[in-house]
Amino acid sequence: MQQHLILASGSPRRKELLENVHVPFEVVISDVEEVVDPLLAPPDIVMSLAEQKAAAVAERFTESFVLGADTVVVYKDEILGKPANTEEAKQMLAKLSGNTHQVLTGVAILFQEEKIVFYEQTDVTFWPISEEEIEDYIDTEEPMDKAGSYGIQELGSLFVKEIKGDYFSVVGLPVARTIRELKKAGFSLK
């Protein structure tokens, strides 16, 4: 029987990362209403959200491997999600300026009775960013659909002084570990 992998995410970045490693898959966007216990620690939150997304799709595709993921930016124990507006984007970028923050990506792989859930943490340090640089960046509209108000793979890369951890996890999916975990779950790349 041909194995089937579903990416339960509408993220174009996650889709591109899987395409780059030639894994055959299809996208089925999870329509789950994300519910988070505010008392959970950030790693538990990203793993819970990834599992919720995967589970919503796995219910409909019981013979497929389903991959869900969620990424958050954390600064001083505060989760910085996608900005609601330009003012919020400015505030987030000002917080991150000249500081180190964490990017956590939770991943869930579900296949029948098999369930693998994990997260990767990457520390990202920004150069100091001037108000003008922040304004110019926000004018591009790039920050508006990204956790923490920046995309490391695009113009946001101009702010990054150093990273410690998996770069691809910051983009949205720790590809190497995800592939290893898929294999553990019984998925064949051939």
PDB file of N, CA and C in Angstrom, residues 83-188:
ATOM      1  N   PRO A  83       1.377  39.688  14.920  1.00  0.00           N
ATOM      2  CA  PRO A  83       0.861  40.993  15.359  1.00  0.00           C
ATOM      3  C   PRO A  83      -0.545  41.257  14.825  1.00  0.00           C
ATOM      4  N   ALA A  84      -1.363  41.877  15.655  1.00  0.00           N
ATOM      5  CA  ALA A  84      -2.735  42.210  15.260  1.00  0.00           C
ATOM      6  C   ALA A  84      -2.764  43.446  14.369  1.00  0.00           C
ATOM      7  N   ASN A  85      -1.736  44.304  14.514  1.00  0.00           N
ATOM      8  CA  ASN A  85      -1.699  45.547  13.744  1.00  0.00           C
ATOM      9  C   ASN A  85      -0.252  46.055  13.711  1.00  0.00           C
ATOM     10  N   THR A  86      -0.034  47.160  13.000  1.00  0.00           N
ATOM     11  CA  THR A  86       1.333  47.670  12.853  1.00  0.00           C
ATOM     12  C   THR A  86       1.914  48.148  14.181  1.00  0.00           C
ATOM     13  N   GLU A  87       1.081  48.693  15.053  1.00  0.00           N
ATOM     14  CA  GLU A  87       1.579  49.158  16.350  1.00  0.00           C
ATOM     15  C   GLU A  87       2.115  47.985  17.172  1.00  0.00           C
ATOM     16  N   GLU A  88       1.384  46.884  17.153  1.00  0.00           N
ATOM     17  CA  GLU A  88       1.838  45.692  17.881  1.00  0.00           C
ATOM     18  C   GLU A  88       3.134  45.144  17.267  1.00  0.00           C
ATOM     19  N   ALA A  89       3.247  45.189  15.955  1.00  0.00           N
ATOM     20  CA  ALA A  89       4.477  44.747  15.279  1.00  0.00           C
ATOM     21  C   ALA A  89       5.660  45.608  15.715  1.00  0.00           C
ATOM     22  N   LYS A  90       5.444  46.931  15.797  1.00  0.00           N
ATOM     23  CA  LYS A  90       6.515  47.838  16.246  1.00  0.00           C
ATOM     24  C   LYS A  90       6.957  47.490  17.661  1.00  0.00           C
ATOM     25  N   GLN A  91       5.988  47.255  18.542  1.00  0.00           N
ATOM     26  CA  GLN A  91       6.302  46.931  19.936  1.00  0.00           C
ATOM     27  C   GLN A  91       7.106  45.638  20.041  1.00  0.00           C
ATOM     28  N   MET A  92       6.702  44.630  19.270  1.00  0.00           N
ATOM     29  CA  MET A  92       7.426  43.357  19.303  1.00  0.00           C
ATOM     30  C   MET A  92       8.862  43.517  18.820  1.00  0.00           C
ATOM     31  N   LEU A  93       9.027  44.178  17.697  1.00  0.00           N
ATOM     32  CA  LEU A  93      10.372  44.344  17.141  1.00  0.00           C
ATOM     33  C   LEU A  93      11.250  45.184  18.069  1.00  0.00           C
ATOM     34  N   ALA A  94      10.665  46.171  18.738  1.00  0.00           N
ATOM     35  CA  ALA A  94      11.429  46.974  19.699  1.00  0.00           C
ATOM     36  C   ALA A  94      11.888  46.114  20.875  1.00  0.00           C
ATOM     37  N   LYS A  95      11.049  45.186  21.316  1.00  0.00           N
ATOM     38  CA  LYS A  95      11.437  44.268  22.406  1.00  0.00           C
ATOM     39  C   LYS A  95      12.601  43.377  21.975  1.00  0.00           C
ATOM     40  N   LEU A  96      12.536  42.884  20.745  1.00  0.00           N
ATOM     41  CA  LEU A  96      13.546  41.939  20.263  1.00  0.00           C
ATOM     42  C   LEU A  96      14.871  42.623  19.920  1.00  0.00           C
ATOM     43  N   SER A  97      14.829  43.915  19.634  1.00  0.00           N
ATOM     44  CA  SER A  97      16.007  44.683  19.240  1.00  0.00           C
ATOM     45  C   SER A  97      17.134  44.559  20.269  1.00  0.00           C
ATOM     46  N   GLY A  98      18.295  44.077  19.810  1.00  0.00           N
ATOM     47  CA  GLY A  98      19.477  43.983  20.669  1.00  0.00           C
ATOM     48  C   GLY A  98      19.410  42.881  21.708  1.00  0.00           C
ATOM     49  N   ASN A  99      18.413  42.020  21.620  1.00  0.00           N
ATOM     50  CA  ASN A  99      18.215  40.976  22.630  1.00  0.00           C
ATOM     51  C   ASN A  99      18.160  39.582  22.013  1.00  0.00           C
ATOM     52  N   THR A 100      18.196  38.586  22.903  1.00  0.00           N
ATOM     53  CA  THR A 100      18.061  37.188  22.493  1.00  0.00           C
ATOM     54  C   THR A 100      16.666  36.704  22.867  1.00  0.00           C
ATOM     55  N   HIS A 101      16.029  36.028  21.921  1.00  0.00           N
ATOM     56  CA  HIS A 101      14.718  35.424  22.173  1.00  0.00           C
ATOM     57  C   HIS A 101      14.758  33.970  21.720  1.00  0.00           C
ATOM     58  N   GLN A 102      13.702  33.247  22.034  1.00  0.00           N
ATOM     59  CA  GLN A 102      13.616  31.848  21.663  1.00  0.00           C
ATOM     60  C   GLN A 102      12.501  31.664  20.636  1.00  0.00           C
ATOM     61  N   VAL A 103      12.766  30.808  19.665  1.00  0.00           N
ATOM     62  CA  VAL A 103      11.737  30.400  18.721  1.00  0.00           C
ATOM     63  C   VAL A 103      11.495  28.917  18.961  1.00  0.00           C
ATOM     64  N   LEU A 104      10.259  28.573  19.268  1.00  0.00           N
ATOM     65  CA  LEU A 104       9.887  27.189  19.540  1.00  0.00           C
ATOM     66  C   LEU A 104       8.944  26.710  18.454  1.00  0.00           C
ATOM     67  N   THR A 105       9.264  25.571  17.880  1.00  0.00           N
ATOM     68  CA  THR A 105       8.362  24.944  16.920  1.00  0.00           C
ATOM     69  C   THR A 105       7.978  23.579  17.451  1.00  0.00           C
ATOM     70  N   GLY A 106       6.679  23.391  17.629  1.00  0.00           N
ATOM     71  CA  GLY A 106       6.141  22.106  18.035  1.00  0.00           C
ATOM     72  C   GLY A 106       5.734  21.329  16.805  1.00  0.00           C
ATOM     73  N   VAL A 107       5.947  20.015  16.861  1.00  0.00           N
ATOM     74  CA  VAL A 107       5.616  19.146  15.732  1.00  0.00           C
ATOM     75  C   VAL A 107       4.858  17.935  16.264  1.00  0.00           C
ATOM     76  N   ALA A 108       3.806  17.557  15.551  1.00  0.00           N
ATOM     77  CA  ALA A 108       3.062  16.346  15.896  1.00  0.00           C
ATOM     78  C   ALA A 108       2.928  15.480  14.654  1.00  0.00           C
ATOM     79  N   ILE A 109       3.229  14.201  14.808  1.00  0.00           N
ATOM     80  CA  ILE A 109       3.081  13.220  13.733  1.00  0.00           C
ATOM     81  C   ILE A 109       2.079  12.178  14.235  1.00  0.00           C
ATOM     82  N   LEU A 110       0.986  12.049  13.519  1.00  0.00           N
ATOM     83  CA  LEU A 110      -0.049  11.081  13.903  1.00  0.00           C
ATOM     84  C   LEU A 110      -0.270  10.105  12.762  1.00  0.00           C
ATOM     85  N   PHE A 111      -0.329   8.820  13.122  1.00  0.00           N
ATOM     86  CA  PHE A 111      -0.649   7.773  12.147  1.00  0.00           C
ATOM     87  C   PHE A 111      -1.296   6.628  12.904  1.00  0.00           C
ATOM     88  N   GLN A 112      -2.577   6.459  12.698  1.00  0.00           N
ATOM     89  CA  GLN A 112      -3.351   5.434  13.397  1.00  0.00           C
ATOM     90  C   GLN A 112      -3.084   5.525  14.899  1.00  0.00           C
ATOM     91  N   GLU A 113      -2.484   4.504  15.498  1.00  0.00           N
ATOM     92  CA  GLU A 113      -2.234   4.538  16.949  1.00  0.00           C
ATOM     93  C   GLU A 113      -0.914   5.223  17.299  1.00  0.00           C
ATOM     94  N   GLU A 114      -0.116   5.519  16.287  1.00  0.00           N
ATOM     95  CA  GLU A 114       1.208   6.126  16.500  1.00  0.00           C
ATOM     96  C   GLU A 114       1.065   7.630  16.716  1.00  0.00           C
ATOM     97  N   LYS A 115       1.763   8.141  17.737  1.00  0.00           N
ATOM     98  CA  LYS A 115       1.740   9.582  17.992  1.00  0.00           C
ATOM     99  C   LYS A 115       3.125  10.001  18.471  1.00  0.00           C
ATOM    100  N   ILE A 116       3.737  10.910  17.735  1.00  0.00           N
ATOM    101  CA  ILE A 116       5.033  11.467  18.122  1.00  0.00           C
ATOM    102  C   ILE A 116       4.868  12.980  18.190  1.00  0.00           C
ATOM    103  N   VAL A 117       5.162  13.550  19.345  1.00  0.00           N
ATOM    104  CA  VAL A 117       5.036  14.992  19.530  1.00  0.00           C
ATOM    105  C   VAL A 117       6.328  15.499  20.170  1.00  0.00           C
ATOM    106  N   PHE A 118       6.895  16.550  19.588  1.00  0.00           N
ATOM    107  CA  PHE A 118       8.146  17.106  20.114  1.00  0.00           C
ATOM    108  C   PHE A 118       8.229  18.584  19.766  1.00  0.00           C
ATOM    109  N   TYR A 119       9.255  19.237  20.296  1.00  0.00           N
ATOM    110  CA  TYR A 119       9.498  20.629  19.910  1.00  0.00           C
ATOM    111  C   TYR A 119      10.997  20.850  19.803  1.00  0.00           C
ATOM    112  N   GLU A 120      11.346  21.876  19.063  1.00  0.00           N
ATOM    113  CA  GLU A 120      12.727  22.335  18.945  1.00  0.00           C
ATOM    114  C   GLU A 120      12.776  23.791  19.381  1.00  0.00           C
ATOM    115  N   GLN A 121      13.825  24.140  20.100  1.00  0.00           N
ATOM    116  CA  GLN A 121      14.019  25.530  20.516  1.00  0.00           C
ATOM    117  C   GLN A 121      15.293  26.064  19.887  1.00  0.00           C
ATOM    118  N   THR A 122      15.198  27.249  19.326  1.00  0.00           N
ATOM    119  CA  THR A 122      16.353  27.922  18.745  1.00  0.00           C
ATOM    120  C   THR A 122      16.455  29.306  19.371  1.00  0.00           C
ATOM    121  N   ASP A 123      17.653  29.663  19.819  1.00  0.00           N
ATOM    122  CA  ASP A 123      17.889  31.002  20.374  1.00  0.00           C
ATOM    123  C   ASP A 123      18.322  31.922  19.236  1.00  0.00           C
ATOM    124  N   VAL A 124      17.651  33.060  19.133  1.00  0.00           N
ATOM    125  CA  VAL A 124      17.941  34.033  18.072  1.00  0.00           C
ATOM    126  C   VAL A 124      18.300  35.366  18.731  1.00  0.00           C
ATOM    127  N   THR A 125      19.455  35.910  18.360  1.00  0.00           N
ATOM    128  CA  THR A 125      19.887  37.212  18.877  1.00  0.00           C
ATOM    129  C   THR A 125      19.812  38.235  17.748  1.00  0.00           C
ATOM    130  N   PHE A 126      19.171  39.367  18.044  1.00  0.00           N
ATOM    131  CA  PHE A 126      19.051  40.457  17.074  1.00  0.00           C
ATOM    132  C   PHE A 126      20.110  41.520  17.330  1.00  0.00           C
ATOM    133  N   TRP A 127      20.544  42.144  16.259  1.00  0.00           N
ATOM    134  CA  TRP A 127      21.313  43.370  16.366  1.00  0.00           C
ATOM    135  C   TRP A 127      20.373  44.443  16.921  1.00  0.00           C
ATOM    136  N   PRO A 128      20.897  45.516  17.474  1.00  0.00           N
ATOM    137  CA  PRO A 128      20.008  46.640  17.805  1.00  0.00           C
ATOM    138  C   PRO A 128      19.367  47.160  16.510  1.00  0.00           C
ATOM    139  N   ILE A 129      18.077  47.453  16.567  1.00  0.00           N
ATOM    140  CA  ILE A 129      17.336  47.919  15.387  1.00  0.00           C
ATOM    141  C   ILE A 129      16.820  49.328  15.675  1.00  0.00           C
ATOM    142  N   SER A 130      17.075  50.245  14.766  1.00  0.00           N
ATOM    143  CA  SER A 130      16.610  51.624  14.952  1.00  0.00           C
ATOM    144  C   SER A 130      15.105  51.719  14.674  1.00  0.00           C
ATOM    145  N   GLU A 131      14.494  52.786  15.168  1.00  0.00           N
ATOM    146  CA  GLU A 131      13.066  53.014  14.906  1.00  0.00           C
ATOM    147  C   GLU A 131      12.804  53.112  13.411  1.00  0.00           C
ATOM    148  N   GLU A 132      13.727  53.759  12.707  1.00  0.00           N
ATOM    149  CA  GLU A 132      13.571  53.898  11.254  1.00  0.00           C
ATOM    150  C   GLU A 132      13.595  52.530  10.565  1.00  0.00           C
ATOM    151  N   GLU A 133      14.522  51.666  10.999  1.00  0.00           N
ATOM    152  CA  GLU A 133      14.584  50.314  10.415  1.00  0.00           C
ATOM    153  C   GLU A 133      13.292  49.544  10.683  1.00  0.00           C
ATOM    154  N   ILE A 134      12.766  49.688  11.894  1.00  0.00           N
ATOM    155  CA  ILE A 134      11.512  49.019  12.230  1.00  0.00           C
ATOM    156  C   ILE A 134      10.382  49.541  11.347  1.00  0.00           C
ATOM    157  N   GLU A 135      10.284  50.859  11.205  1.00  0.00           N
ATOM    158  CA  GLU A 135       9.239  51.474  10.362  1.00  0.00           C
ATOM    159  C   GLU A 135       9.358  50.982   8.912  1.00  0.00           C
ATOM    160  N   ASP A 136      10.591  50.998   8.385  1.00  0.00           N
ATOM    161  CA  ASP A 136      10.804  50.564   6.997  1.00  0.00           C
ATOM    162  C   ASP A 136      10.405  49.103   6.812  1.00  0.00           C
ATOM    163  N   TYR A 137      10.734  48.271   7.797  1.00  0.00           N
ATOM    164  CA  TYR A 137      10.413  46.850   7.713  1.00  0.00           C
ATOM    165  C   TYR A 137       8.899  46.643   7.762  1.00  0.00           C
ATOM    166  N   ILE A 138       8.231  47.346   8.646  1.00  0.00           N
ATOM    167  CA  ILE A 138       6.777  47.214   8.755  1.00  0.00           C
ATOM    168  C   ILE A 138       6.098  47.686   7.470  1.00  0.00           C
ATOM    169  N   ASP A 139       6.664  48.700   6.828  1.00  0.00           N
ATOM    170  CA  ASP A 139       6.108  49.192   5.557  1.00  0.00           C
ATOM    171  C   ASP A 139       6.094  48.115   4.475  1.00  0.00           C
ATOM    172  N   THR A 140       6.969  47.111   4.588  1.00  0.00           N
ATOM    173  CA  THR A 140       6.990  46.013   3.609  1.00  0.00           C
ATOM    174  C   THR A 140       5.817  45.056   3.819  1.00  0.00           C
ATOM    175  N   GLU A 141       5.163  45.135   4.985  1.00  0.00           N
ATOM    176  CA  GLU A 141       4.064  44.252   5.401  1.00  0.00           C
ATOM    177  C   GLU A 141       4.513  42.818   5.685  1.00  0.00           C
ATOM    178  N   GLU A 142       5.801  42.541   5.550  1.00  0.00           N
ATOM    179  CA  GLU A 142       6.309  41.196   5.832  1.00  0.00           C
ATOM    180  C   GLU A 142       6.026  40.745   7.267  1.00  0.00           C
ATOM    181  N   PRO A 143       6.138  41.622   8.267  1.00  0.00           N
ATOM    182  CA  PRO A 143       5.962  41.172   9.651  1.00  0.00           C
ATOM    183  C   PRO A 143       4.540  40.756  10.021  1.00  0.00           C
ATOM    184  N   MET A 144       3.558  41.132   9.212  1.00  0.00           N
ATOM    185  CA  MET A 144       2.176  41.047   9.665  1.00  0.00           C
ATOM    186  C   MET A 144       1.615  39.639   9.790  1.00  0.00           C
ATOM    187  N   ASP A 145       2.182  38.650   9.137  1.00  0.00           N
ATOM    188  CA  ASP A 145       1.648  37.290   9.269  1.00  0.00           C
ATOM    189  C   ASP A 145       2.662  36.339   9.897  1.00  0.00           C
ATOM    190  N   LYS A 146       3.565  36.914  10.696  1.00  0.00           N
ATOM    191  CA  LYS A 146       4.634  36.083  11.254  1.00  0.00           C
ATOM    192  C   LYS A 146       4.726  36.226  12.767  1.00  0.00           C
ATOM    193  N   ALA A 147       4.931  35.100  13.434  1.00  0.00           N
ATOM    194  CA  ALA A 147       5.127  35.117  14.883  1.00  0.00           C
ATOM    195  C   ALA A 147       6.326  36.002  15.207  1.00  0.00           C
ATOM    196  N   GLY A 148       6.179  36.857  16.213  1.00  0.00           N
ATOM    197  CA  GLY A 148       7.268  37.736  16.597  1.00  0.00           C
ATOM    198  C   GLY A 148       7.485  38.899  15.648  1.00  0.00           C
ATOM    199  N   SER A 149       6.668  38.995  14.611  1.00  0.00           N
ATOM    200  CA  SER A 149       6.714  40.091  13.635  1.00  0.00           C
ATOM    201  C   SER A 149       7.933  40.085  12.717  1.00  0.00           C
ATOM    202  N   TYR A 150       8.513  38.896  12.488  1.00  0.00           N
ATOM    203  CA  TYR A 150       9.604  38.858  11.508  1.00  0.00           C
ATOM    204  C   TYR A 150       9.713  37.485  10.867  1.00  0.00           C
ATOM    205  N   GLY A 151      10.268  37.480   9.659  1.00  0.00           N
ATOM    206  CA  GLY A 151      10.562  36.240   8.951  1.00  0.00           C
ATOM    207  C   GLY A 151      12.066  36.152   8.757  1.00  0.00           C
ATOM    208  N   ILE A 152      12.679  35.135   9.360  1.00  0.00           N
ATOM    209  CA  ILE A 152      14.141  35.009   9.301  1.00  0.00           C
ATOM    210  C   ILE A 152      14.630  34.712   7.882  1.00  0.00           C
ATOM    211  N   GLN A 153      13.767  34.123   7.058  1.00  0.00           N
ATOM    212  CA  GLN A 153      14.170  33.725   5.711  1.00  0.00           C
ATOM    213  C   GLN A 153      13.999  34.846   4.695  1.00  0.00           C
ATOM    214  N   GLU A 154      13.496  35.998   5.153  1.00  0.00           N
ATOM    215  CA  GLU A 154      13.266  37.106   4.232  1.00  0.00           C
ATOM    216  C   GLU A 154      14.011  38.337   4.744  1.00  0.00           C
ATOM    217  N   LEU A 155      13.388  39.511   4.659  1.00  0.00           N
ATOM    218  CA  LEU A 155      14.051  40.745   5.072  1.00  0.00           C
ATOM    219  C   LEU A 155      14.385  40.763   6.562  1.00  0.00           C
ATOM    220  N   GLY A 156      13.637  40.010   7.360  1.00  0.00           N
ATOM    221  CA  GLY A 156      13.923  39.909   8.794  1.00  0.00           C
ATOM    222  C   GLY A 156      15.313  39.376   9.072  1.00  0.00           C
ATOM    223  N   SER A 157      15.899  38.720   8.091  1.00  0.00           N
ATOM    224  CA  SER A 157      17.266  38.194   8.259  1.00  0.00           C
ATOM    225  C   SER A 157      18.270  39.322   8.514  1.00  0.00           C
ATOM    226  N   LEU A 158      17.932  40.543   8.116  1.00  0.00           N
ATOM    227  CA  LEU A 158      18.836  41.672   8.307  1.00  0.00           C
ATOM    228  C   LEU A 158      19.006  42.052   9.778  1.00  0.00           C
ATOM    229  N   PHE A 159      18.132  41.561  10.645  1.00  0.00           N
ATOM    230  CA  PHE A 159      18.207  41.875  12.069  1.00  0.00           C
ATOM    231  C   PHE A 159      18.973  40.819  12.867  1.00  0.00           C
ATOM    232  N   VAL A 160      19.218  39.660  12.270  1.00  0.00           N
ATOM    233  CA  VAL A 160      19.748  38.517  13.007  1.00  0.00           C
ATOM    234  C   VAL A 160      21.266  38.584  13.143  1.00  0.00           C
ATOM    235  N   LYS A 161      21.705  38.648  14.385  1.00  0.00           N
ATOM    236  CA  LYS A 161      23.135  38.655  14.692  1.00  0.00           C
ATOM    237  C   LYS A 161      23.654  37.229  14.857  1.00  0.00           C
ATOM    238  N   GLU A 162      22.843  36.370  15.495  1.00  0.00           N
ATOM    239  CA  GLU A 162      23.316  35.019  15.804  1.00  0.00           C
ATOM    240  C   GLU A 162      22.131  34.095  16.048  1.00  0.00           C
ATOM    241  N   ILE A 163      22.281  32.827  15.656  1.00  0.00           N
ATOM    242  CA  ILE A 163      21.299  31.830  16.057  1.00  0.00           C
ATOM    243  C   ILE A 163      22.024  30.623  16.638  1.00  0.00           C
ATOM    244  N   LYS A 164      21.380  30.019  17.628  1.00  0.00           N
ATOM    245  CA  LYS A 164      21.889  28.781  18.220  1.00  0.00           C
ATOM    246  C   LYS A 164      20.753  27.778  18.169  1.00  0.00           C
ATOM    247  N   GLY A 165      20.909  26.802  17.312  1.00  0.00           N
ATOM    248  CA  GLY A 165      19.859  25.806  17.144  1.00  0.00           C
ATOM    249  C   GLY A 165      19.545  25.610  15.671  1.00  0.00           C
ATOM    250  N   ASP A 166      18.373  25.078  15.404  1.00  0.00           N
ATOM    251  CA  ASP A 166      17.960  24.706  14.057  1.00  0.00           C
ATOM    252  C   ASP A 166      17.345  25.907  13.329  1.00  0.00           C
ATOM    253  N   TYR A 167      18.031  26.399  12.318  1.00  0.00           N
ATOM    254  CA  TYR A 167      17.538  27.522  11.517  1.00  0.00           C
ATOM    255  C   TYR A 167      16.155  27.209  10.940  1.00  0.00           C
ATOM    256  N   PHE A 168      15.986  25.993  10.425  1.00  0.00           N
ATOM    257  CA  PHE A 168      14.735  25.646   9.761  1.00  0.00           C
ATOM    258  C   PHE A 168      13.556  25.610  10.736  1.00  0.00           C
ATOM    259  N   SER A 169      13.842  25.354  11.995  1.00  0.00           N
ATOM    260  CA  SER A 169      12.802  25.423  13.010  1.00  0.00           C
ATOM    261  C   SER A 169      12.278  26.856  13.141  1.00  0.00           C
ATOM    262  N   VAL A 170      13.169  27.824  13.001  1.00  0.00           N
ATOM    263  CA  VAL A 170      12.764  29.236  13.053  1.00  0.00           C
ATOM    264  C   VAL A 170      11.890  29.567  11.841  1.00  0.00           C
ATOM    265  N   VAL A 171      12.210  28.987  10.704  1.00  0.00           N
ATOM    266  CA  VAL A 171      11.407  29.203   9.494  1.00  0.00           C
ATOM    267  C   VAL A 171      10.018  28.575   9.668  1.00  0.00           C
ATOM    268  N   GLY A 172       9.936  27.480  10.439  1.00  0.00           N
ATOM    269  CA  GLY A 172       8.621  26.889  10.687  1.00  0.00           C
ATOM    270  C   GLY A 172       8.559  25.385  10.813  1.00  0.00           C
ATOM    271  N   LEU A 173       9.699  24.686  10.514  1.00  0.00           N
ATOM    272  CA  LEU A 173       9.687  23.229  10.637  1.00  0.00           C
ATOM    273  C   LEU A 173      11.118  22.715  10.766  1.00  0.00           C
ATOM    274  N   PRO A 174      11.434  22.050  11.887  1.00  0.00           N
ATOM    275  CA  PRO A 174      12.775  21.462  12.022  1.00  0.00           C
ATOM    276  C   PRO A 174      12.859  20.219  11.120  1.00  0.00           C
ATOM    277  N   VAL A 175      13.244  20.440   9.894  1.00  0.00           N
ATOM    278  CA  VAL A 175      13.125  19.431   8.837  1.00  0.00           C
ATOM    279  C   VAL A 175      13.873  18.140   9.156  1.00  0.00           C
ATOM    280  N   ALA A 176      15.133  18.239   9.534  1.00  0.00           N
ATOM    281  CA  ALA A 176      15.932  17.025   9.745  1.00  0.00           C
ATOM    282  C   ALA A 176      15.328  16.150  10.843  1.00  0.00           C
ATOM    283  N   ARG A 177      14.965  16.759  11.968  1.00  0.00           N
ATOM    284  CA  ARG A 177      14.377  15.956  13.045  1.00  0.00           C
ATOM    285  C   ARG A 177      12.995  15.435  12.638  1.00  0.00           C
ATOM    286  N   THR A 178      12.225  16.233  11.935  1.00  0.00           N
ATOM    287  CA  THR A 178      10.897  15.800  11.503  1.00  0.00           C
ATOM    288  C   THR A 178      10.990  14.562  10.623  1.00  0.00           C
ATOM    289  N   ILE A 179      11.922  14.553   9.687  1.00  0.00           N
ATOM    290  CA  ILE A 179      12.087  13.392   8.799  1.00  0.00           C
ATOM    291  C   ILE A 179      12.499  12.172   9.612  1.00  0.00           C
ATOM    292  N   ARG A 180      13.416  12.350  10.566  1.00  0.00           N
ATOM    293  CA  ARG A 180      13.830  11.226  11.418  1.00  0.00           C
ATOM    294  C   ARG A 180      12.652  10.682  12.228  1.00  0.00           C
ATOM    295  N   GLU A 181      11.825  11.577  12.741  1.00  0.00           N
ATOM    296  CA  GLU A 181      10.671  11.141  13.539  1.00  0.00           C
ATOM    297  C   GLU A 181       9.612  10.476  12.657  1.00  0.00           C
ATOM    298  N   LEU A 182       9.431  10.968  11.430  1.00  0.00           N
ATOM    299  CA  LEU A 182       8.518  10.303  10.489  1.00  0.00           C
ATOM    300  C   LEU A 182       8.973   8.861  10.231  1.00  0.00           C
ATOM    301  N   LYS A 183      10.267   8.677  10.035  1.00  0.00           N
ATOM    302  CA  LYS A 183      10.800   7.325   9.817  1.00  0.00           C
ATOM    303  C   LYS A 183      10.541   6.442  11.033  1.00  0.00           C
ATOM    304  N   LYS A 184      10.738   6.994  12.244  1.00  0.00           N
ATOM    305  CA  LYS A 184      10.470   6.229  13.468  1.00  0.00           C
ATOM    306  C   LYS A 184       9.007   5.793  13.524  1.00  0.00           C
ATOM    307  N   ALA A 185       8.131   6.650  13.015  1.00  0.00           N
ATOM    308  CA  ALA A 185       6.688   6.345  13.022  1.00  0.00           C
ATOM    309  C   ALA A 185       6.311   5.339  11.940  1.00  0.00           C
ATOM    310  N   GLY A 186       7.287   4.977  11.081  1.00  0.00           N
ATOM    311  CA  GLY A 186       7.044   3.977  10.056  1.00  0.00           C
ATOM    312  C   GLY A 186       6.851   4.513   8.649  1.00  0.00           C
ATOM    313  N   PHE A 187       7.044   5.810   8.473  1.00  0.00           N
ATOM    314  CA  PHE A 187       6.883   6.394   7.143  1.00  0.00           C
ATOM    315  C   PHE A 187       8.138   6.122   6.306  1.00  0.00           C
ATOM    316  N   SER A 188       7.941   5.660   5.095  1.00  0.00           N
ATOM    317  CA  SER A 188       9.058   5.397   4.188  1.00  0.00           C
ATOM    318  C   SER A 188       9.182   6.551   3.199  1.00  0.00           C
TER     319      SER A 188
END
